[in-house]
CSV table of C-alpha atoms in Angstrom, one decimal:
chain,number,residue,atom,x,y,z
A,1,TRP,CA,-46.5,46.5,-58.3
A,2,PHE,CA,-45.9,48.9,-61.2
A,3,LEU,CA,-42.6,50.2,-59.7
A,4,GLY,CA,-41.3,46.7,-59.1
A,5,ASN,CA,-42.0,45.6,-62.7
A,6,TYR,CA,-40.8,48.9,-64.1
A,7,SER,CA,-37.4,48.6,-62.4
A,8,TYR,CA,-37.2,45.0,-63.5
A,9,GLY,CA,-37.7,46.1,-67.1
A,10,ILE,CA,-35.0,48.8,-66.7
A,11,ALA,CA,-32.7,46.2,-65.2
A,12,LEU,CA,-33.2,43.9,-68.2
A,13,SER,CA,-32.3,46.7,-70.6
A,14,ASP,CA,-29.0,47.4,-68.7
A,15,THR,CA,-27.8,44.0,-67.7
A,16,GLU,CA,-27.9,40.4,-68.8
A,17,ALA,CA,-31.1,38.4,-68.1
A,18,GLY,CA,-29.3,35.8,-66.0
A,19,VAL,CA,-28.0,38.5,-63.6
A,20,VAL,CA,-31.3,40.2,-63.4
A,21,ASN,CA,-33.1,36.9,-62.7
A,22,MET,CA,-30.7,36.0,-59.9
A,23,VAL,CA,-31.0,39.4,-58.2
A,24,SER,CA,-34.8,39.5,-58.6
A,25,SER,CA,-35.1,36.1,-57.0
A,26,THR,CA,-34.1,37.8,-53.7
A,27,SER,CA,-37.6,39.3,-53.5
A,28,GLY,CA,-38.7,36.1,-51.6
A,29,LEU,CA,-36.0,36.8,-49.0
A,30,PHE,CA,-37.1,40.4,-48.7
A,31,THR,CA,-40.8,39.3,-48.5
A,32,LEU,CA,-39.8,36.9,-45.7
A,33,ILE,CA,-38.0,39.6,-43.7
A,34,LEU,CA,-40.7,42.2,-44.2
A,35,ALA,CA,-43.5,39.8,-43.3
A,36,ALA,CA,-41.7,39.0,-40.1
A,37,ILE,CA,-41.3,42.7,-39.3
A,38,PHE,CA,-44.9,43.6,-40.4
A,39,PRO,CA,-47.0,40.4,-39.9
A,40,ALA,CA,-50.5,40.4,-41.2
A,41,GLY,CA,-51.4,37.3,-39.2
A,42,GLU,CA,-50.1,34.3,-37.4
A,43,SER,CA,-49.0,32.6,-40.6
A,44,ASP,CA,-46.5,35.4,-41.3
A,45,ARG,CA,-44.2,34.4,-38.4
A,46,PHE,CA,-40.6,33.8,-39.2
A,47,THR,CA,-39.6,30.2,-39.1
A,48,LEU,CA,-36.5,28.3,-40.0
A,49,SER,CA,-38.4,26.2,-42.6
A,50,LYS,CA,-39.5,29.3,-44.4
A,51,LEU,CA,-35.9,30.6,-44.4
A,52,CYS,CA,-34.6,27.3,-45.7
A,53,SER,CA,-37.3,27.3,-48.5
A,54,VAL,CA,-36.4,30.8,-49.6
A,55,LEU,CA,-32.7,30.0,-49.6
A,56,ILE,CA,-33.2,26.8,-51.6
A,57,MET,CA,-35.2,28.8,-54.1
A,58,VAL,CA,-32.4,31.4,-54.4
A,59,VAL,CA,-29.7,28.7,-54.8
A,60,GLY,CA,-31.8,27.0,-57.5
A,61,VAL,CA,-32.1,30.2,-59.5
A,62,VAL,CA,-28.4,30.9,-59.1
A,63,LEU,CA,-27.6,27.4,-60.4
A,64,VAL,CA,-29.9,27.7,-63.3
A,65,SER,CA,-28.6,31.2,-64.2
A,66,ILE,CA,-24.9,30.7,-63.6
A,67,GLU,CA,-24.3,29.8,-67.2
A,68,ASP,CA,-25.5,33.2,-68.4
A,69,LEU,CA,-23.2,35.2,-66.1
A,70,THR,CA,-20.5,36.9,-68.0
A,71,LEU,CA,-19.7,40.2,-66.4
A,72,GLU,CA,-17.0,42.0,-68.5
A,73,SER,CA,-15.9,44.4,-65.8
A,74,SER,CA,-15.5,44.3,-62.1
A,75,ALA,CA,-17.8,47.3,-61.6
A,76,LEU,CA,-21.4,46.6,-60.4
A,77,PRO,CA,-23.7,47.0,-63.4
A,78,VAL,CA,-26.5,49.6,-63.0
A,79,GLY,CA,-29.0,46.9,-63.9
A,80,VAL,CA,-28.2,44.9,-60.8
A,81,LEU,CA,-29.1,47.9,-58.7
A,82,TRP,CA,-32.4,48.3,-60.6
A,83,SER,CA,-33.1,44.6,-60.2
A,84,LEU,CA,-32.5,44.8,-56.4
A,85,VAL,CA,-34.8,47.9,-56.2
A,86,GLY,CA,-37.4,45.9,-58.0
A,87,ALA,CA,-37.1,43.0,-55.7
A,88,VAL,CA,-37.4,45.1,-52.6
A,89,VAL,CA,-40.4,47.1,-54.0
A,90,TYR,CA,-42.2,44.0,-55.1
A,91,ALA,CA,-41.7,42.5,-51.6
A,92,MET,CA,-43.1,45.6,-50.0
A,93,TYR,CA,-46.1,45.4,-52.3
A,94,MET,CA,-46.8,41.8,-51.4
A,95,VAL,CA,-46.4,42.3,-47.6
A,96,PHE,CA,-48.3,45.6,-47.4
A,97,LEU,CA,-51.1,44.4,-49.6
A,98,ARG,CA,-51.5,41.3,-47.4
A,99,ARG,CA,-51.7,43.6,-44.3
A,100,LYS,CA,-54.3,45.8,-46.0
A,101,VAL,CA,-56.4,42.9,-47.4
A,102,PRO,CA,-55.9,39.8,-45.2
A,103,SER,CA,-58.4,37.7,-47.2
A,104,GLU,CA,-59.3,37.5,-50.9
A,105,ASP,CA,-62.9,37.5,-49.9
A,106,ARG,CA,-62.6,41.0,-48.6
A,107,MET,CA,-61.0,42.4,-51.7
A,108,ASP,CA,-62.9,44.2,-54.5
A,109,PHE,CA,-61.0,43.0,-57.6
A,110,THR,CA,-62.8,45.6,-59.8
A,111,MET,CA,-61.4,48.4,-57.7
A,112,PHE,CA,-58.1,46.7,-57.4
A,113,PHE,CA,-57.5,46.6,-61.1
């Protein structure tokens, strides 16, 4: 969780917020893929409806953020890479936490924080 948020913060310092927001929204897609590879339960199965939901969410963020996109050069900004790393790390955190603690009832929140 810390590494995901840290890389997101670095991305914001290097790149425009609209670009970082768009790339970070891919964490849902990475979560869907990782949950299909490492399922914690029956509900983590890959389905077409889950894929469509994630793609609709990504398209929505792109449409909202498109106005902020003004890249001055054709080179890929470093902040985009940091944002992508943050999205992947956050997806890994979500999937592997769910595998470790399948139910909130079994989680000791005092120890977690």
